[in-house]
């Protein structure tokens, strides 16, 4: 049988050779773990639509980050759930707001963990939109002033990286200016640059109570039909001073991650969002798929597409699986 000169299966014949030749390897250092910090609870509270994820009170964070550090997780991203919401999201600007207190708590427990903060208004506004409403739409220029003030309070509390997720025009530039003028030039910006208006955010909005009370986010988040527009958004954010850019969601947008990686020389983050996470958990609970196999395949694909950083609720499990 000398007729087959090329036999690709030679290089797949056992686990050792497959391991040797794997082109993409997940490492726990690729991951950022999202944390929901709530001002309204004093015990961890399970999030129904996200099996395995809790809302946490500030006083539980030092124990939480100790566990995460032991697992090898380098970084967390914080989302705040305030006790009070109002039309302008004013709770988000307070020096003793829930996220600001959470940052201090984490930093005093473990100064080496990188603390990223989500900068947005939707968790703080009573209407659930990501900015100030004027004539039934989100007013861009008023909103970015508030976002910059919010980012500054996070930086002053000790955040290493601020991550604006609102999708207003020009917010990265304004945040960079405000941070620099305050002597916070060492604080990095990870911009949610190509953030799509997505049905995959459902469980998050349940977790954070941030569902828009009227309309939708289509006038600020991107249309899922568009790819070139993502390159425009990323280029603008880099011009305005973004250190890291993000594509979000991840799994349905691997082409966008890939294009971004080819085109830009900054680290690319991808957000494996709540809906992507919960689909895996529910499929596993139903016996339709194996959680570990499914999650690792998805996360490896996100890295293979080009992500340098993966934000994922699976991170603590990944740490165990990769051991
Ligand atoms: C806030 C924000 C959202 C997510 C991250 N930051 C929700 C939204 O835009 O509605 C979603 C994250 C997830 O689904 O895991 N602007």
Tab-separated table of C-alpha atoms and ligand atoms in Angstrom:
chain	number	residue	atom	x	y	z
A	1	UNK	CA	0.000	0.000	0.000
A	2	UNK	CA	2.677	2.509	-0.948
A	3	UNK	CA	0.297	4.883	-2.725
A	4	UNK	CA	-0.377	7.393	0.095
A	5	UNK	CA	2.578	9.740	0.545
A	6	UNK	CA	0.815	12.213	2.822
A	7	UNK	CA	-0.732	10.863	5.988
A	8	UNK	CA	-1.773	13.722	8.299
A	9	UNK	CA	-3.136	11.162	10.760
A	10	UNK	CA	0.500	10.264	11.696
A	11	UNK	CA	0.614	13.469	13.691
A	12	UNK	CA	-2.648	12.717	15.504
A	13	UNK	CA	-2.059	9.104	16.463
A	14	UNK	CA	-1.644	9.443	20.210
A	15	UNK	CA	-2.195	11.937	22.956
A	16	UNK	CA	1.489	12.693	23.441
A	17	UNK	CA	2.055	13.751	19.853
A	18	UNK	CA	-1.199	15.706	19.827
A	19	UNK	CA	-0.087	17.552	22.955
A	20	UNK	CA	3.324	18.248	21.466
A	21	UNK	CA	1.815	19.749	18.332
A	22	UNK	CA	-1.144	21.680	19.725
A	23	UNK	CA	-1.079	25.090	18.023
A	24	UNK	CA	-3.155	26.805	20.678
A	25	UNK	CA	-2.815	26.359	24.421
A	26	UNK	CA	-5.053	27.873	27.016
A	27	UNK	CA	-3.364	29.135	30.128
A	28	UNK	CA	-5.076	30.412	33.251
A	29	UNK	CA	-3.065	33.625	32.816
A	30	UNK	CA	-5.186	34.344	29.700
A	31	UNK	CA	-8.255	34.916	31.856
A	32	UNK	CA	-10.080	37.745	33.566
A	33	UNK	CA	-12.858	36.666	35.946
A	34	UNK	CA	-16.001	38.847	36.226
A	35	UNK	CA	-17.379	39.607	39.695
A	36	UNK	CA	-20.799	41.119	40.510
A	37	UNK	CA	-20.573	43.168	43.711
A	38	UNK	CA	-23.884	44.094	45.270
A	39	UNK	CA	-24.631	46.723	47.872
A	40	UNK	CA	-27.969	45.159	48.809
A	41	UNK	CA	-26.821	41.828	50.274
A	42	UNK	CA	-24.602	40.611	53.091
A	43	UNK	CA	-24.283	37.004	51.936
A	44	UNK	CA	-23.353	35.625	48.506
A	45	UNK	CA	-26.536	35.288	46.462
A	46	UNK	CA	-26.844	32.821	43.564
A	47	UNK	CA	-27.746	34.297	40.172
A	48	UNK	CA	-30.550	32.108	38.896
A	49	UNK	CA	-29.816	32.504	35.195
A	50	UNK	CA	-26.066	31.863	35.667
A	51	UNK	CA	-25.589	28.543	37.500
A	52	UNK	CA	-22.469	28.623	39.672
A	53	UNK	CA	-22.175	32.434	39.777
A	54	UNK	CA	-23.090	34.572	42.794
A	55	UNK	CA	-23.626	38.222	43.501
A	56	UNK	CA	-21.172	39.066	46.268
A	57	UNK	CA	-21.208	41.589	49.099
A	58	UNK	CA	-18.086	43.749	49.518
A	59	UNK	CA	-17.197	42.004	52.790
A	60	UNK	CA	-16.809	38.619	51.049
A	61	UNK	CA	-14.301	39.838	48.479
A	62	UNK	CA	-11.072	39.289	50.356
A	63	UNK	CA	-11.873	35.591	50.743
A	64	UNK	CA	-13.025	35.386	47.132
A	65	UNK	CA	-9.831	36.880	45.717
A	66	UNK	CA	-7.676	34.739	47.950
A	67	UNK	CA	-9.320	31.681	46.354
A	68	UNK	CA	-8.985	33.095	42.848
A	69	UNK	CA	-5.296	33.869	43.368
A	70	UNK	CA	-4.656	30.339	44.607
A	71	UNK	CA	-6.151	29.105	41.336
A	72	UNK	CA	-3.666	31.228	39.382
A	73	UNK	CA	-6.189	33.824	38.203
A	74	UNK	CA	-4.372	37.137	37.660
A	75	UNK	CA	-7.214	39.525	37.138
A	76	UNK	CA	-10.863	40.304	37.918
A	77	UNK	CA	-13.364	42.709	36.346
A	78	UNK	CA	-15.887	44.307	38.683
A	79	UNK	CA	-19.545	45.126	38.040
A	80	UNK	CA	-21.426	47.097	40.681
A	81	UNK	CA	-25.041	46.691	41.739
A	82	UNK	CA	-25.979	49.778	43.794
A	83	UNK	CA	-28.762	49.980	46.392
A	84	UNK	CA	-30.264	53.033	44.653
A	85	UNK	CA	-30.751	53.807	40.986
A	86	UNK	CA	-31.707	57.189	39.500
A	87	UNK	CA	-31.979	58.817	36.038
A	88	UNK	CA	-28.323	59.891	35.955
A	89	UNK	CA	-26.728	56.929	37.716
A	90	UNK	CA	-25.331	59.238	40.385
A	91	UNK	CA	-24.377	56.367	42.717
A	92	UNK	CA	-21.695	55.410	40.185
A	93	UNK	CA	-19.715	58.586	40.920
A	94	UNK	CA	-19.421	58.209	44.685
A	95	UNK	CA	-16.039	57.631	46.251
A	96	UNK	CA	-17.713	55.213	48.654
A	97	UNK	CA	-19.881	53.567	45.998
A	98	UNK	CA	-20.064	49.796	45.814
A	99	UNK	CA	-17.366	49.338	43.155
A	100	UNK	CA	-15.056	51.921	44.707
A	101	UNK	CA	-15.289	50.103	48.063
A	102	UNK	CA	-14.838	46.745	46.348
A	103	UNK	CA	-11.605	47.909	44.694
A	104	UNK	CA	-10.159	49.035	48.034
A	105	UNK	CA	-11.219	45.800	49.722
A	106	UNK	CA	-9.579	43.674	47.019
A	107	UNK	CA	-6.407	45.755	46.868
A	108	UNK	CA	-5.939	45.617	50.612
A	109	UNK	CA	-6.418	41.830	50.557
A	110	UNK	CA	-4.135	41.217	47.575
A	111	UNK	CA	-2.216	44.014	45.960
A	112	UNK	CA	-0.949	41.795	43.123
A	113	UNK	CA	-4.309	40.912	41.632
A	114	UNK	CA	-5.083	43.150	38.651
A	115	UNK	CA	-8.347	44.968	39.197
A	116	UNK	CA	-10.312	45.967	36.114
A	117	UNK	CA	-13.563	47.922	36.459
A	118	UNK	CA	-16.471	48.084	34.058
A	119	UNK	CA	-17.243	51.759	33.436
A	120	UNK	CA	-20.890	52.220	32.464
A	121	UNK	CA	-24.132	53.701	33.739
A	122	UNK	CA	-26.669	50.962	32.972
A	123	UNK	CA	-26.361	49.259	36.358
A	124	UNK	CA	-26.913	52.640	38.062
A	125	UNK	CA	-29.719	54.232	36.045
A	126	UNK	CA	-33.383	53.554	36.850
A	127	UNK	CA	-34.185	53.365	33.112
A	128	UNK	CA	-31.397	50.814	32.504
A	129	UNK	CA	-29.772	52.650	29.598
A	130	UNK	CA	-26.015	53.189	29.426
A	131	UNK	CA	-26.203	56.994	29.655
A	132	UNK	CA	-28.215	60.138	30.256
A	133	UNK	CA	-31.547	60.278	28.429
A	134	UNK	CA	-32.476	63.366	26.408
A	135	UNK	CA	-35.450	63.310	24.017
A	136	UNK	CA	-35.833	59.573	24.557
A	137	UNK	CA	-32.341	58.783	23.404
A	138	UNK	CA	-28.975	58.502	25.126
A	139	UNK	CA	-27.155	61.840	24.964
A	140	UNK	CA	-23.590	61.094	23.907
A	141	UNK	CA	-21.639	64.116	25.095
A	142	UNK	CA	-23.264	64.483	28.527
A	143	UNK	CA	-22.803	60.760	29.111
A	144	UNK	CA	-19.083	60.688	28.367
A	145	UNK	CA	-18.434	63.432	30.937
A	146	UNK	CA	-20.059	61.268	33.601
A	147	UNK	CA	-18.208	58.160	32.456
A	148	UNK	CA	-14.896	59.982	32.769
A	149	UNK	CA	-15.784	61.092	36.301
A	150	UNK	CA	-16.781	57.528	37.163
A	151	UNK	CA	-13.519	56.155	35.714
A	152	UNK	CA	-11.560	58.655	37.805
A	153	UNK	CA	-13.231	57.475	41.036
A	154	UNK	CA	-12.284	53.888	40.121
A	155	UNK	CA	-8.695	54.927	39.440
A	156	UNK	CA	-8.510	56.870	42.697
A	157	UNK	CA	-9.787	53.820	44.577
A	158	UNK	CA	-6.916	51.795	43.082
A	159	UNK	CA	-8.185	50.211	39.855
A	160	UNK	CA	-5.392	49.150	37.488
A	161	UNK	CA	-7.497	49.155	34.335
A	162	UNK	CA	-10.777	50.925	33.550
A	163	UNK	CA	-13.000	49.355	30.919
A	164	UNK	CA	-15.701	51.563	29.374
A	165	UNK	CA	-18.544	49.377	28.053
A	166	UNK	CA	-21.083	52.046	27.088
A	167	UNK	CA	-20.261	52.412	23.348
A	168	UNK	CA	-20.587	56.225	23.356
A	169	UNK	CA	-18.457	58.071	20.799
A	170	UNK	CA	-15.297	59.677	22.119
A	171	UNK	CA	-15.398	58.232	25.629
A	172	UNK	CA	-11.913	56.732	25.534
A	173	UNK	CA	-10.329	60.107	24.717
A	174	UNK	CA	-12.227	61.941	27.433
A	175	UNK	CA	-11.441	59.270	30.037
A	176	UNK	CA	-7.734	59.348	29.077
A	177	UNK	CA	-7.656	63.149	29.455
A	178	UNK	CA	-9.394	63.162	32.805
A	179	UNK	CA	-7.140	60.397	34.154
A	180	UNK	CA	-3.977	62.103	32.927
A	181	UNK	CA	-4.959	65.486	34.323
A	182	UNK	CA	-5.451	63.830	37.704
A	183	UNK	CA	-1.977	62.256	37.595
A	184	UNK	CA	-3.431	58.805	36.871
A	185	UNK	CA	-1.398	58.236	33.725
A	186	UNK	CA	-0.449	54.728	34.867
A	187	UNK	CA	-4.044	53.531	34.813
A	188	UNK	CA	-4.759	51.608	31.593
A	189	UNK	CA	-7.881	51.660	29.454
A	190	UNK	CA	-9.368	48.451	28.106
A	191	UNK	CA	-12.039	49.646	25.702
A	192	UNK	CA	-15.101	47.589	24.874
A	193	UNK	CA	-14.500	48.719	21.298
A	194	UNK	CA	-16.515	46.310	19.185
A	195	UNK	CA	-19.437	45.680	21.493
A	196	UNK	CA	-22.440	44.294	19.679
A	197	UNK	CA	-26.082	44.701	20.603
A	198	UNK	CA	-26.580	41.091	21.564
A	199	UNK	CA	-29.179	38.663	22.842
A	200	UNK	CA	-26.311	36.893	24.618
A	201	UNK	CA	-26.342	39.505	27.445
A	202	UNK	CA	-29.677	38.303	28.858
A	203	UNK	CA	-28.368	36.550	31.996
A	204	UNK	CA	-26.043	39.485	32.820
A	205	UNK	CA	-28.936	41.932	32.773
A	206	UNK	CA	-30.797	39.639	35.130
A	207	UNK	CA	-27.712	39.488	37.376
A	208	UNK	CA	-27.188	43.258	37.398
A	209	UNK	CA	-30.814	44.379	37.089
A	210	UNK	CA	-29.809	46.463	34.068
A	211	UNK	CA	-32.438	45.616	31.453
A	212	UNK	CA	-33.472	48.793	29.579
A	213	UNK	CA	-36.936	49.858	30.762
A	214	UNK	CA	-37.847	51.162	27.297
A	215	UNK	CA	-36.480	50.534	23.825
A	216	UNK	CA	-33.166	48.762	23.295
A	217	UNK	CA	-29.462	49.523	22.932
A	218	UNK	CA	-29.365	49.529	19.132
A	219	UNK	CA	-28.550	53.243	18.827
A	220	UNK	CA	-25.244	52.754	20.647
A	221	UNK	CA	-24.192	49.086	20.574
A	222	UNK	CA	-23.230	47.657	17.192
A	223	UNK	CA	-25.389	45.797	14.681
A	224	UNK	CA	-24.384	42.128	14.482
A	225	UNK	CA	-24.406	42.328	10.662
A	226	UNK	CA	-21.298	44.504	10.630
A	227	UNK	CA	-17.598	43.658	10.568
A	228	UNK	CA	-15.906	46.625	8.865
A	229	UNK	CA	-17.592	48.918	11.356
A	230	UNK	CA	-15.872	46.987	14.153
A	231	UNK	CA	-12.485	47.822	12.616
A	232	UNK	CA	-13.488	51.498	12.536
A	233	UNK	CA	-14.536	51.441	16.202
A	234	UNK	CA	-11.312	49.702	17.252
A	235	UNK	CA	-9.136	52.111	15.245
A	236	UNK	CA	-10.851	55.117	16.844
A	237	UNK	CA	-10.420	53.735	20.355
A	238	UNK	CA	-6.719	53.080	19.769
A	239	UNK	CA	-6.311	56.613	18.406
A	240	UNK	CA	-8.042	57.997	21.495
A	241	UNK	CA	-5.679	56.084	23.786
A	242	UNK	CA	-7.043	52.583	24.407
A	243	UNK	CA	-4.289	50.239	25.623
A	244	UNK	CA	-6.325	47.067	25.109
A	245	UNK	CA	-9.359	46.672	22.837
A	246	UNK	CA	-12.210	44.228	23.215
A	247	UNK	CA	-14.572	42.276	21.014
A	248	UNK	CA	-17.827	41.271	22.702
A	249	UNK	CA	-19.523	38.756	22.636
A	250	UNK	CA	-16.856	36.230	21.628
A	251	UNK	CA	-18.235	32.968	20.269
A	252	UNK	CA	-20.507	34.388	17.563
A	253	UNK	CA	-17.814	36.972	16.660
A	254	UNK	CA	-14.679	34.888	16.115
A	255	UNK	CA	-14.278	36.481	12.682
A	256	UNK	CA	-14.151	39.926	14.292
A	257	UNK	CA	-11.546	38.775	16.838
A	258	UNK	CA	-9.501	37.330	13.992
A	259	UNK	CA	-9.653	40.456	11.852
A	260	UNK	CA	-8.790	42.645	14.811
A	261	UNK	CA	-5.778	40.493	15.629
A	262	UNK	CA	-4.468	40.739	12.058
A	263	UNK	CA	-5.026	44.450	11.772
A	264	UNK	CA	-3.992	45.957	15.118
A	265	UNK	CA	-0.884	45.729	17.263
A	266	UNK	CA	-2.510	46.081	20.671
A	267	UNK	CA	-3.680	43.248	22.919
A	268	UNK	CA	-7.104	41.938	21.912
A	269	UNK	CA	-9.539	40.933	24.637
A	270	UNK	CA	-12.653	38.851	23.978
A	271	UNK	CA	-15.626	38.662	26.331
A	272	UNK	CA	-17.154	35.180	26.600
A	273	UNK	CA	-20.430	36.684	27.838
A	274	UNK	CA	-23.151	35.548	30.222
A	275	UNK	CA	-25.388	33.953	27.572
A	276	UNK	CA	-22.468	31.972	26.175
A	277	UNK	CA	-21.679	30.760	29.697
A	278	UNK	CA	-25.243	29.862	30.648
A	279	UNK	CA	-25.854	27.948	27.406
A	280	UNK	CA	-22.934	25.673	28.295
A	281	UNK	CA	-24.097	25.224	31.893
A	282	UNK	CA	-27.698	24.470	30.912
A	283	UNK	CA	-26.669	22.092	28.128
A	284	UNK	CA	-24.493	20.228	30.639
A	285	UNK	CA	-27.299	20.130	33.226
A	286	UNK	CA	-29.600	18.656	30.597
A	287	UNK	CA	-27.034	16.007	29.700
A	288	UNK	CA	-26.717	17.359	26.158
A	289	UNK	CA	-22.985	18.028	26.412
A	290	UNK	CA	-20.050	17.640	28.751
A	291	UNK	CA	-19.345	20.951	30.492
A	292	UNK	CA	-15.573	20.655	30.504
A	293	UNK	CA	-15.264	19.513	26.887
A	294	UNK	CA	-17.710	22.124	25.628
A	295	UNK	CA	-16.233	25.023	27.582
A	296	UNK	CA	-12.619	24.198	26.717
A	297	UNK	CA	-13.466	23.837	23.024
A	298	UNK	CA	-15.188	27.228	22.982
A	299	UNK	CA	-12.460	28.986	24.973
A	300	UNK	CA	-9.669	27.455	22.894
A	301	UNK	CA	-11.476	28.617	19.734
A	302	UNK	CA	-11.616	32.154	21.103
A	303	UNK	CA	-7.874	32.068	21.709
A	304	UNK	CA	-7.201	30.410	18.320
A	305	UNK	CA	-9.158	33.232	16.654
A	306	UNK	CA	-6.683	35.685	18.156
A	307	UNK	CA	-7.731	36.704	21.667
A	308	UNK	CA	-4.842	37.568	23.992
A	309	UNK	CA	-7.187	37.948	26.949
A	310	UNK	CA	-10.437	36.047	27.606
A	311	UNK	CA	-12.984	37.411	30.050
A	312	UNK	CA	-14.980	34.415	31.216
A	313	UNK	CA	-17.226	33.191	34.021
A	314	UNK	CA	-15.682	29.749	33.438
A	315	UNK	CA	-12.253	30.941	34.680
A	316	UNK	CA	-12.177	29.186	38.097
A	317	UNK	CA	-13.253	25.901	36.494
A	318	UNK	CA	-10.685	26.353	33.742
A	319	UNK	CA	-8.007	26.633	36.422
A	320	UNK	CA	-9.041	23.236	37.762
A	321	UNK	CA	-9.387	21.667	34.324
A	322	UNK	CA	-5.942	22.821	33.202
A	323	UNK	CA	-4.178	21.468	36.308
B	1	LIG	C1	-22.704	46.988	30.825
B	1	LIG	C2	-22.265	45.644	30.394
B	1	LIG	C3	-23.022	44.583	29.889
B	1	LIG	C4	-22.162	43.486	29.814
B	1	LIG	C5	-20.902	43.929	30.214
B	1	LIG	N1	-20.978	45.263	30.551
B	1	LIG	C6	-24.468	44.487	29.579
B	1	LIG	C7	-25.070	45.217	28.469
B	1	LIG	O1	-24.417	45.895	27.672
B	1	LIG	O2	-26.305	45.144	28.409
B	1	LIG	C8	-22.542	42.109	29.399
B	1	LIG	C9	-21.688	41.024	29.936
B	1	LIG	C10	-22.256	39.657	29.862
B	1	LIG	O3	-23.317	39.404	29.242
B	1	LIG	O4	-21.627	38.766	30.429
B	1	LIG	N2	-22.820	47.924	29.859
